[in-house]
Each structure stands twice: as structure tokens, then as C-alpha cells.
Short mmCIF file of C-alpha atoms and ligand atoms in Angstrom, two decimals:
data_model
loop_
_atom_site.label_atom_id
_atom_site.label_comp_id
_atom_site.label_asym_id
_atom_site.label_seq_id
_atom_site.Cartn_x
_atom_site.Cartn_y
_atom_site.Cartn_z
CA MET Y 1 236.95 131.34 -97.63
CA SER Y 2 237.14 127.76 -98.95
CA SER Y 3 236.67 127.11 -102.60
CA TYR Y 4 234.68 124.25 -104.07
CA VAL Y 5 235.00 122.55 -107.54
CA LEU Y 6 232.20 120.81 -109.46
CA VAL Y 7 233.67 117.49 -110.41
CA LEU Y 8 232.05 115.78 -113.50
CA ASN Y 9 232.42 112.11 -114.41
CA CYS Y 10 230.27 111.78 -117.66
CA GLY Y 11 229.55 108.25 -118.94
CA SER Y 12 227.60 107.45 -122.10
CA SER Y 13 224.11 107.34 -120.03
CA SER Y 14 225.11 108.59 -116.83
CA ILE Y 15 226.58 111.75 -115.11
CA LYS Y 16 228.18 111.31 -111.57
CA PHE Y 17 229.03 114.69 -110.07
CA ALA Y 18 230.19 116.32 -106.72
CA ILE Y 19 230.74 119.72 -105.47
CA VAL Y 20 234.15 119.00 -103.44
CA ALA Y 21 235.75 121.25 -101.00
CA VAL Y 22 239.26 122.06 -102.19
CA ASN Y 23 240.93 122.53 -98.85
CA ASN Y 24 239.80 119.04 -97.44
CA GLY Y 25 238.27 117.00 -100.15
CA GLU Y 26 234.89 116.60 -98.51
CA SER Y 27 232.13 116.10 -100.93
CA ILE Y 28 229.55 118.67 -99.98
CA LEU Y 29 226.82 117.81 -102.39
CA SER Y 30 226.81 114.86 -104.75
CA GLY Y 31 224.67 113.56 -107.35
CA LEU Y 32 223.91 110.90 -110.11
CA ALA Y 33 221.93 111.33 -113.36
CA GLU Y 34 221.22 107.78 -114.82
CA ASN Y 35 219.63 106.34 -118.02
CA LEU Y 36 220.20 109.30 -120.07
CA GLY Y 37 218.90 108.88 -123.74
CA SER Y 38 216.11 106.68 -122.36
CA ASP Y 39 212.37 107.78 -121.21
CA ASN Y 40 213.19 106.98 -117.65
CA SER Y 41 216.05 109.27 -117.12
CA THR Y 42 216.58 109.97 -113.38
CA LEU Y 43 218.55 112.34 -111.11
CA LYS Y 44 219.28 112.11 -107.43
CA ILE Y 45 221.23 114.79 -105.40
CA SER Y 46 222.48 114.16 -101.70
CA HIS Y 47 223.18 116.99 -99.70
CA ALA Y 48 223.58 117.14 -95.80
CA LYS Y 49 222.42 113.63 -95.21
CA THR Y 50 219.32 113.95 -97.55
CA SER Y 51 218.76 112.69 -100.90
CA THR Y 52 216.30 114.39 -103.29
CA SER Y 53 215.00 112.85 -106.62
CA TYR Y 54 214.14 114.87 -109.62
CA SER Y 55 212.80 113.70 -112.89
CA LEU Y 56 214.63 114.71 -116.20
CA PRO Y 57 212.95 115.45 -119.50
CA ALA Y 58 212.49 112.21 -121.56
CA ASN Y 59 215.44 111.05 -123.67
CA CYS Y 60 217.51 113.77 -122.16
CA LYS Y 61 221.32 113.56 -123.17
CA HIS Y 62 224.23 115.33 -121.56
CA GLU Y 63 223.36 118.87 -122.60
CA SER Y 64 219.77 118.95 -121.08
CA ALA Y 65 220.85 116.86 -118.13
CA LEU Y 66 223.45 119.42 -117.16
CA SER Y 67 221.24 122.33 -117.76
CA SER Y 68 218.72 120.65 -115.36
CA ILE Y 69 221.53 120.05 -112.94
CA ASN Y 70 222.63 123.78 -113.09
CA ASN Y 71 219.06 124.89 -112.39
CA ILE Y 72 218.62 122.51 -109.57
CA LEU Y 73 222.05 123.68 -108.23
CA ASN Y 74 220.38 127.37 -107.94
CA GLU Y 75 218.65 125.74 -104.88
CA TYR Y 76 221.92 125.51 -103.29
CA GLN Y 77 222.93 129.21 -104.24
CA ASP Y 78 225.41 129.55 -101.30
CA LEU Y 79 227.40 126.61 -102.43
CA LYS Y 80 227.23 127.17 -106.18
CA GLN Y 81 228.58 130.73 -105.69
CA LYS Y 82 231.73 129.38 -104.18
CA VAL Y 83 232.32 126.83 -107.27
CA VAL Y 84 235.68 128.28 -108.78
CA ALA Y 85 235.94 125.69 -111.45
CA ILE Y 86 234.65 122.35 -113.23
CA GLY Y 87 236.92 119.44 -113.12
CA HIS Y 88 236.16 116.66 -115.73
CA ARG Y 89 237.38 113.09 -115.44
CA VAL Y 90 238.69 112.08 -118.91
CA VAL Y 91 239.61 108.45 -119.09
CA HIS Y 92 242.17 108.48 -121.89
CA GLY Y 93 244.85 111.14 -122.43
CA GLY Y 94 247.08 108.98 -124.54
CA GLU Y 95 250.64 110.12 -124.81
CA ILE Y 96 249.68 114.02 -125.22
CA PHE Y 97 248.33 114.55 -121.89
CA THR Y 98 250.96 114.21 -119.12
CA GLN Y 99 249.00 116.20 -116.61
CA ALA Y 100 245.69 118.02 -116.04
CA THR Y 101 244.77 120.91 -118.52
CA LEU Y 102 242.58 123.94 -119.21
CA ILE Y 103 240.16 122.85 -121.77
CA ASP Y 104 239.99 124.95 -125.02
CA ASP Y 105 239.31 123.68 -128.55
CA GLU Y 106 242.76 122.14 -129.22
CA VAL Y 107 242.28 120.04 -126.10
CA LYS Y 108 239.05 119.05 -127.18
CA ALA Y 109 240.30 118.11 -130.56
CA ALA Y 110 243.10 115.97 -128.95
CA ILE Y 111 240.48 114.23 -126.71
CA LYS Y 112 238.49 113.45 -129.64
CA ASN Y 113 241.58 112.08 -131.53
CA THR Y 114 242.31 109.79 -128.62
CA SER Y 115 238.60 108.35 -128.59
CA HIS Y 116 239.61 105.19 -130.51
CA MET Y 117 241.58 103.90 -127.59
CA ALA Y 118 238.70 104.39 -125.23
CA PRO Y 119 235.54 104.29 -127.42
CA LEU Y 120 233.29 103.66 -124.59
CA HIS Y 121 234.68 106.38 -122.47
CA ASN Y 122 236.23 109.35 -124.25
CA PRO Y 123 233.20 110.29 -126.61
CA ALA Y 124 231.03 110.48 -123.53
CA ASN Y 125 233.61 112.47 -121.67
CA LEU Y 126 233.81 114.91 -124.52
CA SER Y 127 230.13 115.36 -124.93
CA GLY Y 128 230.10 116.01 -121.29
CA ILE Y 129 232.61 118.63 -121.49
CA GLU Y 130 230.83 120.55 -124.41
CA SER Y 131 227.62 120.13 -122.46
CA ALA Y 132 229.06 121.51 -119.17
CA GLN Y 133 230.65 124.48 -121.25
CA LEU Y 134 227.31 125.53 -122.33
CA ALA Y 135 225.58 125.05 -119.01
CA PHE Y 136 228.35 126.65 -117.00
CA PRO Y 137 229.91 129.23 -119.53
CA ALA Y 138 231.26 131.54 -116.76
CA LEU Y 139 233.60 128.98 -115.25
CA GLN Y 140 236.94 127.46 -116.34
CA HIS Y 141 236.85 123.80 -117.37
CA VAL Y 142 239.83 121.46 -116.63
CA ALA Y 143 240.33 117.88 -118.00
CA VAL Y 144 242.06 115.54 -115.53
CA PHE Y 145 243.15 112.33 -117.24
CA ASP Y 146 243.06 108.85 -115.66
CA THR Y 147 246.21 107.98 -117.77
CA ALA Y 148 248.36 111.14 -117.03
CA PHE Y 149 249.69 109.80 -113.83
CA PHE Y 150 251.42 106.86 -115.35
CA GLN Y 151 253.19 109.06 -118.23
CA THR Y 152 256.33 108.70 -116.02
CA MET Y 153 256.62 104.83 -116.93
CA PRO Y 154 259.87 104.01 -118.59
CA LYS Y 155 259.70 102.44 -122.21
CA HIS Y 156 260.70 98.84 -121.06
CA ALA Y 157 257.63 98.94 -118.79
CA TYR Y 158 254.99 100.44 -121.12
CA LEU Y 159 256.00 98.69 -124.32
CA TYR Y 160 254.47 95.25 -125.32
CA ALA Y 161 256.72 92.82 -127.02
CA LEU Y 162 254.93 93.36 -130.21
CA PRO Y 163 256.56 94.68 -133.38
CA TYR Y 164 257.71 98.20 -132.81
CA GLU Y 165 255.95 99.60 -135.55
CA LEU Y 166 252.50 98.80 -133.81
CA TYR Y 167 253.51 101.31 -131.00
CA LYS Y 168 254.91 104.04 -133.55
CA THR Y 169 252.13 104.02 -135.88
CA HIS Y 170 249.12 103.06 -133.86
CA GLY Y 171 250.27 103.99 -130.27
CA ILE Y 172 249.75 100.43 -129.10
CA ARG Y 173 251.30 100.28 -125.46
CA ARG Y 174 250.36 100.31 -121.81
CA TYR Y 175 248.79 103.53 -120.69
CA GLY Y 176 247.48 102.62 -117.21
CA PHE Y 177 244.07 103.99 -115.65
CA HIS Y 178 242.57 104.84 -112.20
CA GLY Y 179 245.62 107.38 -112.04
CA SER Y 180 243.79 109.86 -109.79
CA SER Y 181 243.34 107.07 -107.11
CA HIS Y 182 247.04 105.83 -107.31
CA GLU Y 183 248.00 109.47 -107.04
CA PHE Y 184 245.96 110.19 -104.23
CA VAL Y 185 247.01 107.22 -102.00
CA SER Y 186 250.62 107.55 -102.91
CA THR Y 187 250.55 110.93 -101.56
CA LYS Y 188 248.65 109.98 -98.22
CA ALA Y 189 250.93 107.05 -97.83
CA ALA Y 190 254.08 109.20 -97.95
CA GLU Y 191 252.30 111.43 -95.18
CA LEU Y 192 251.55 108.51 -93.06
CA LEU Y 193 255.02 107.15 -93.60
CA ASN Y 194 256.32 110.75 -92.61
CA GLN Y 195 258.75 111.04 -95.52
CA PRO Y 196 258.67 113.03 -98.77
CA LEU Y 197 256.80 111.26 -101.67
CA GLU Y 198 259.76 111.91 -103.86
CA VAL Y 199 261.80 109.26 -102.08
CA SER Y 200 258.90 106.83 -101.42
CA ASN Y 201 258.84 103.47 -103.01
CA LEU Y 202 255.30 101.96 -102.88
CA ILE Y 203 252.97 99.52 -104.42
CA THR Y 204 249.41 100.75 -104.44
CA ALA Y 205 246.54 98.35 -105.17
CA HIS Y 206 243.32 99.86 -106.21
CA LEU Y 207 240.78 97.03 -105.78
CA GLY Y 208 237.09 98.10 -106.75
CA ASN Y 209 234.81 96.93 -109.74
CA GLY Y 210 237.97 97.64 -111.69
CA CYS Y 211 241.23 96.74 -110.16
CA SER Y 212 244.82 97.90 -110.94
CA ILE Y 213 248.11 97.74 -109.30
CA THR Y 214 250.92 100.38 -109.54
CA ALA Y 215 254.64 100.32 -108.74
CA ILE Y 216 256.06 103.70 -107.60
CA ASN Y 217 259.70 104.38 -107.34
CA GLN Y 218 260.83 107.53 -105.82
CA GLY Y 219 257.36 108.98 -105.81
CA LYS Y 220 256.86 108.38 -109.73
CA ALA Y 221 254.67 105.59 -111.32
CA ILE Y 222 257.20 102.94 -112.96
CA ASP Y 223 254.70 100.20 -113.99
CA THR Y 224 250.93 99.52 -113.78
CA SER Y 225 248.68 96.57 -114.56
CA LEU Y 226 246.15 98.11 -116.75
CA GLY Y 227 247.17 98.33 -120.38
CA LEU Y 228 246.11 99.83 -123.68
CA THR Y 229 242.58 99.22 -122.39
CA PRO Y 230 241.23 98.65 -118.76
CA LEU Y 231 241.24 94.81 -119.19
CA GLU Y 232 244.83 93.53 -118.52
CA GLY Y 233 246.22 92.70 -115.08
CA LEU Y 234 244.27 91.85 -112.14
CA VAL Y 235 241.01 89.78 -111.89
CA MET Y 236 238.22 92.35 -111.61
CA GLY Y 237 234.52 92.31 -111.14
CA THR Y 238 233.57 91.35 -114.59
CA ARG Y 239 236.73 91.78 -116.36
CA CYS Y 240 239.33 88.74 -116.85
CA GLY Y 241 242.63 90.67 -116.52
CA ASP Y 242 245.65 88.73 -117.93
CA LEU Y 243 245.18 85.82 -120.29
CA ASP Y 244 246.90 83.68 -122.77
CA PRO Y 245 246.99 86.22 -125.74
CA SER Y 246 245.71 83.39 -128.13
CA ILE Y 247 242.38 82.69 -126.10
CA PRO Y 248 240.37 85.55 -127.90
CA THR Y 249 241.63 84.16 -131.31
CA TYR Y 250 240.94 80.57 -130.29
CA MET Y 251 237.32 81.63 -129.27
CA GLN Y 252 236.73 83.24 -132.61
CA GLU Y 253 238.17 80.61 -134.85
CA THR Y 254 237.42 77.39 -132.83
CA LEU Y 255 234.35 78.32 -131.08
CA GLY Y 256 232.88 80.65 -133.72
CA TYR Y 257 232.50 83.60 -131.55
CA SER Y 258 232.22 87.14 -133.16
CA ALA Y 259 234.81 89.69 -132.04
CA SER Y 260 232.03 91.65 -130.24
CA LYS Y 261 230.87 88.53 -128.40
CA VAL Y 262 234.47 87.99 -127.26
CA ASN Y 263 234.99 91.58 -126.21
CA ASP Y 264 231.79 91.48 -124.25
CA LEU Y 265 232.65 88.11 -122.61
CA LEU Y 266 236.13 89.46 -121.55
CA ASN Y 267 234.86 92.70 -120.24
CA LYS Y 268 231.28 91.99 -118.82
CA SER Y 269 231.11 88.26 -117.87
CA SER Y 270 234.52 87.34 -116.67
CA GLY Y 271 236.44 88.03 -113.64
CA LEU Y 272 234.72 87.39 -110.16
CA LEU Y 273 231.28 87.01 -111.85
CA GLY Y 274 232.54 84.59 -114.52
CA ILE Y 275 234.49 82.21 -112.11
CA SER Y 276 231.64 82.18 -109.45
CA GLU Y 277 228.77 82.12 -111.85
CA LEU Y 278 227.07 84.17 -109.07
CA SER Y 279 228.01 87.83 -108.79
CA ASN Y 280 230.84 90.31 -109.37
CA ASP Y 281 230.09 91.78 -105.63
CA CYS Y 282 232.97 90.75 -103.35
CA ARG Y 283 230.80 91.10 -100.41
CA LEU Y 284 228.44 88.64 -101.63
CA LEU Y 285 231.03 86.24 -102.74
CA GLU Y 286 232.53 86.37 -99.18
CA GLU Y 287 229.31 85.61 -97.62
CA GLN Y 288 228.60 82.69 -99.87
CA SER Y 289 232.12 81.45 -99.56
CA LYS Y 290 231.49 81.23 -95.93
CA ASN Y 291 228.49 79.32 -96.65
CA GLY Y 292 230.53 76.65 -98.58
CA ASN Y 293 229.83 77.82 -102.13
CA GLU Y 294 232.88 76.29 -104.01
CA LEU Y 295 232.86 78.69 -107.09
CA ALA Y 296 232.64 81.55 -104.82
CA GLN Y 297 235.62 80.28 -102.86
CA LEU Y 298 237.57 79.74 -106.11
CA ALA Y 299 236.76 83.07 -107.56
CA LEU Y 300 238.17 84.90 -104.46
CA GLU Y 301 241.22 82.54 -104.38
CA ILE Y 302 242.07 83.37 -107.96
CA PHE Y 303 241.57 87.08 -107.25
CA CYS Y 304 243.90 86.90 -104.27
CA TYR Y 305 246.45 84.72 -106.00
CA ARG Y 306 246.63 87.10 -109.04
CA LEU Y 307 247.12 89.84 -106.86
CA ALA Y 308 249.72 88.23 -104.70
CA LYS Y 309 251.80 87.27 -107.79
CA TYR Y 310 251.66 91.08 -108.98
CA ILE Y 311 252.77 92.54 -105.66
CA ALA Y 312 255.70 90.05 -105.76
CA SER Y 313 256.75 91.08 -109.18
CA TYR Y 314 256.15 94.69 -108.72
CA MET Y 315 258.75 94.56 -105.95
CA VAL Y 316 261.40 94.47 -108.85
CA ALA Y 317 260.09 97.52 -110.14
CA SER Y 318 259.40 99.75 -107.06
CA GLY Y 319 262.82 99.16 -105.45
CA PRO Y 320 263.17 98.82 -101.74
CA LEU Y 321 259.69 98.90 -100.70
CA ASP Y 322 258.61 101.45 -98.07
CA ALA Y 323 254.86 100.21 -98.24
CA LEU Y 324 252.09 98.26 -99.91
CA VAL Y 325 248.86 100.18 -100.08
CA PHE Y 326 245.21 98.77 -100.40
CA THR Y 327 242.57 101.12 -101.67
CA GLY Y 328 239.23 100.99 -103.44
CA GLY Y 329 235.85 99.39 -102.26
CA ILE Y 330 237.52 95.82 -101.72
CA GLY Y 331 240.96 97.16 -100.76
CA GLU Y 332 239.52 99.55 -98.34
CA ASN Y 333 236.78 97.29 -96.69
CA SER Y 334 237.59 93.50 -97.47
CA SER Y 335 239.66 92.34 -94.38
CA PHE Y 336 239.41 88.85 -95.85
CA ILE Y 337 240.91 89.84 -99.18
CA ARG Y 338 243.85 91.49 -97.58
CA GLN Y 339 244.54 88.64 -95.04
CA ARG Y 340 244.46 85.97 -97.69
CA THR Y 341 246.70 87.82 -100.10
CA ILE Y 342 249.17 88.69 -97.65
CA ALA Y 343 249.27 85.22 -96.47
CA MET Y 344 250.35 84.18 -99.97
CA LEU Y 345 253.43 86.62 -99.69
CA SER Y 346 254.67 85.46 -96.46
CA THR Y 347 258.03 84.11 -98.02
CA LEU Y 348 258.68 87.91 -99.12
CA ASN Y 349 258.36 89.24 -95.69
CA PHE Y 350 254.78 90.23 -95.37
CA SER Y 351 252.62 89.42 -92.34
CA ILE Y 352 249.36 91.04 -91.35
CA ASN Y 353 248.25 92.08 -87.83
CA GLU Y 354 244.53 90.58 -87.81
CA GLN Y 355 243.26 93.03 -85.26
CA LEU Y 356 244.50 96.16 -86.98
CA ASN Y 357 243.35 94.45 -90.34
CA GLU Y 358 239.90 93.99 -88.94
CA LYS Y 359 239.94 97.70 -87.66
CA MET Y 360 241.04 99.43 -90.78
CA ARG Y 361 237.68 99.24 -92.73
CA PHE Y 362 234.76 101.51 -93.63
CA GLY Y 363 236.68 104.76 -93.93
CA HIS Y 364 239.60 104.08 -91.53
CA ALA Y 365 243.11 104.61 -92.67
CA GLY Y 366 246.27 103.08 -91.08
CA PHE Y 367 248.96 100.41 -90.91
CA VAL Y 368 247.88 96.94 -90.74
CA GLN Y 369 251.17 94.87 -90.73
CA GLN Y 370 252.89 92.85 -88.05
CA GLU Y 371 256.07 94.45 -86.60
CA ALA Y 372 258.72 92.54 -88.55
CA SER Y 373 256.80 92.84 -92.04
CA HIS Y 374 256.98 95.31 -94.86
CA LYS Y 375 254.55 97.99 -94.06
CA ILE Y 376 251.16 97.54 -95.30
CA ILE Y 377 248.69 100.55 -95.39
CA VAL Y 378 244.98 100.89 -95.99
CA ILE Y 379 243.84 104.33 -97.38
CA PRO Y 380 240.18 105.20 -98.56
CA THR Y 381 240.71 106.78 -102.03
CA ASN Y 382 239.43 110.21 -102.92
CA GLU Y 383 239.54 110.63 -106.82
CA GLU Y 384 237.42 113.59 -106.59
CA TRP Y 385 239.62 115.37 -104.44
CA VAL Y 386 242.68 114.99 -106.83
CA ILE Y 387 240.28 116.12 -109.74
CA ALA Y 388 239.10 119.06 -107.56
CA ASN Y 389 242.60 120.23 -106.48
CA LYS Y 390 244.05 119.94 -110.11
CA ALA Y 391 241.14 122.13 -111.40
CA ALA Y 392 241.30 124.83 -108.69
CA LYS Y 393 244.93 125.08 -109.01
CA LEU Y 394 245.02 125.48 -112.98
CA THR Y 395 242.07 127.85 -112.71
CA LEU Y 396 243.75 130.05 -110.12
CA ALA Y 397 247.08 130.12 -112.16
CA SER Y 398 245.26 131.11 -115.52
CA GLY Y 399 243.48 134.07 -113.50
CA GLU Y 400 247.10 135.16 -112.15
CA GLN Y 401 248.57 135.50 -115.75
P1 ADP A 501 234.12 101.18 -108.51
O1 ADP A 501 235.25 100.66 -109.23
O2 ADP A 501 232.63 100.89 -109.11
O3 ADP A 501 234.07 102.53 -107.93
P2 ADP A 501 234.21 100.44 -105.60
O4 ADP A 501 235.40 100.98 -105.37
O5 ADP A 501 232.95 101.05 -104.90
O6 ADP A 501 233.90 100.17 -107.07
O7 ADP A 501 234.41 98.93 -105.15
C1 ADP A 501 233.28 97.97 -105.41
C2 ADP A 501 233.45 96.60 -104.88
O8 ADP A 501 234.00 96.80 -103.43
C3 ADP A 501 232.58 95.63 -104.84
O9 ADP A 501 232.97 94.29 -105.32
C4 ADP A 501 232.02 95.40 -103.45
O10 ADP A 501 231.45 94.22 -103.18
C5 ADP A 501 233.43 95.64 -102.71
N1 ADP A 501 233.21 96.02 -101.19
C6 ADP A 501 232.52 97.09 -100.79
N2 ADP A 501 232.34 96.77 -99.40
C7 ADP A 501 232.96 95.78 -99.02
C8 ADP A 501 233.08 95.04 -97.89
N3 ADP A 501 232.60 95.51 -96.57
N4 ADP A 501 233.64 93.80 -98.02
C9 ADP A 501 234.03 93.41 -98.98
N5 ADP A 501 233.89 93.88 -100.42
C10 ADP A 501 233.31 95.30 -100.29
#
């Protein structure tokens, strides 16, 4: 009998969830509770190609939303009975968590102690955990950290050239995020290359609203573009990625912006949205770019140029490259972004096969390079499956002790 895991991703005002089959990663039922804490909280559940909307109590927070979700799941009793564990996505695990872990009081305290490094995410993740433990007391709860996959990075990759004291005393270093996605696509890439992951050298580019790129040497993450927070590196939907580090202080001291205004500007009104003055949505920018919108064209060009530079530089870290992998909403679907980025890398022996590139979209996985090129693979990600797998394994192992 196949087992299932309820995967939860709790944000400050939302809960994204899915019941995932452990054997094949299929999401059998999924749902989204939104606008929690307001008077128009909503809950939508999709199952077997139908979507049902439910109302939630006014001002409902994680605790009552998860209790409502638990009650509604009684309508899917057959499925609910097969859920063996709950897997929680936790954004920041600091240096403490190098892998997924069963949640106990000590783990909750450690997640709390890491909250200063992810103030928008960890407190919400923790509140979700505590509420889910109340709603589903009979199940084991497992925390799967976005940062854990990158704990194999060497010191020369994760340290900034800042006074060492800041690392020792305050933990200021590169942590990386989107770990479950990079882990999933690197495992899949090794399968498609027909070789063990442990001997695979890869560069994996996760391009969604948030974007990150990871260098993998002999199956282990060796460098990644997101840093202490998920702001560094590539151009993203609304986040700026790399900058001259003096720009934020320049905005504060010369332009008189407050620290929180600068923080908002860098996180919420920069990236594709900031440059295009139009949207953070890559699809819309591609459309407008074709219609001659110059700022849309510029935003996409800057996005691809930054990505190409990172791919080139990560060839230093990965070692002799077995494959470059594209994933995430943009990486999986935008043949334009892939083609333009690869064109910029032609001197490094990358070239794309246009027909294959057009074919690998909307859920298709496969190779898209020309024969003489480094291998380039498109792989739809499945972060929920990684979380479900880890939660099921740990739960099973704890039952066997
Ligand atoms: P998130 O990081 O929120 O999970 P996704 O991985 O879903 O985001 O990626 C969202 C991005 O993917 C958006 O910029 C969207 O425009 C882009 N995207 C989705 N489908 C396409 C497509 N067919 N062509 C180009 N971009 C696409």
C-alpha cells in the first residue's frame, strides 16, 4: 500500500499544503489557505481535477485554519487514513540543521533561535508546526530545511570577505535556499545522465519568482547564489540579486531613505519588476518584449546576462561539467530565457537545440543541447516530493527503533 505525507508550507498569512504520494511524488490533493488573520480568509482544496472553496472563521490564524483543514480532510477519509507523517517546509536551519529532523521541543527551540536570520519565514513556519501538532497530534512531524542541502559548502564558498568575527559571533555567512528543489533536480539529472549522483558535477538553476543557482561537485552542493538571506545572486521577480554593497547605505545617507524602505525596495520593487516598470511575471515581459517594449526587453536581457555570468563562474566550482539543469516556473517553461542565456555562453561550449528547447516545456523533462555542447537538461521540480520522502523515511525509522 502506498503511503502519503501531508506537506505543509506555512507563511505568515497563508498555508500551502498537499497530500503527496511517497512512491511517485504525485500530489493527490492540494490546498491553499490565504489572507489568514484578516476577515476574508479563504481556503481552496483541489482534488481529482475539481476545486472546492471553503470559508474560514474571521481573523483565523494558523491554529484554527489547520483545525479546519483537519476537519475538511475527513471528507477524504480514505486518503487521510494513509497519511503517515507531516512534513514541514522550514526556511532557515542555520548551521544547526544539516538534514531533515523529527520535531521535538529542542528542534522547535532551535528553529526559534534561528528566526532572526529569516524573520519573515521562520516564526510563521514555527507557528505552523505548533498548530499542526495540535490539529494532528497522532502523526509524527518532520522539519525539512531549505538551507540544509547547502551545509556541504566549503568555508571558502560560504564566507564573505567581512571581519571573521561577524561569522563567529553573529553567524553572518552564505546559507543558500531552495535546497529541496536543487536536491530534487540534481538527483533526477544523475538519473537522466545514467550515472550515480556521487560522481556527478552539475550546475542547477532554479528560476521561479525567487531564483538561485547551485554548483554541485561529486553530488554535493559546493556553492550557491542566495546568501545570508534570499536576496543575493541572480535577478529575481521583485528582488535585485547582486549589487554594489554600498548602494543601500548610499540610498540611506544620500537619498534619505529609511532602512525599512531600502529593504522593501530591494526585496519587493526591484528585479524584473523594478527594471521593466511593468511586472515581475516573465510571461508578460516576454509578450511585451515581442511587442517592442524596451524596458521589458532590458529586464529580460539583464536577467539572462546575470544568469550566464553565474553559470560561467560556477564552472570553476563544479569541476568538469556533466550537465547544466534548468528548473522552476521560468527554467521549466521559458524556452526564450534558456535560448538567450545559452547564446551568451557560446564561447564556453554551450549551444541549444531549438526544436528540443521548444519541446521541453509545461512538464516535459529532457536534454535540450546540440550534439557538441555541454549537456543542458530541463527538469520540472518537485520540492513537495523531497519533503514527503524525508518525512516518511524519518517517521518509518523512528517506528522501527
Ligand atoms: P515560485 O517561485 O513562486 O514558486 P514559479 O516557480 O511558479 O514561482 O515561477 C513563476 C515564474 O515562472 C513567473 O515569472 C512566471 O511568469 C514564469 N513562467 C511560468 N510559465 C511560464 C512560461 N510559459 N513562459 C515564461 N515564464 C513562465
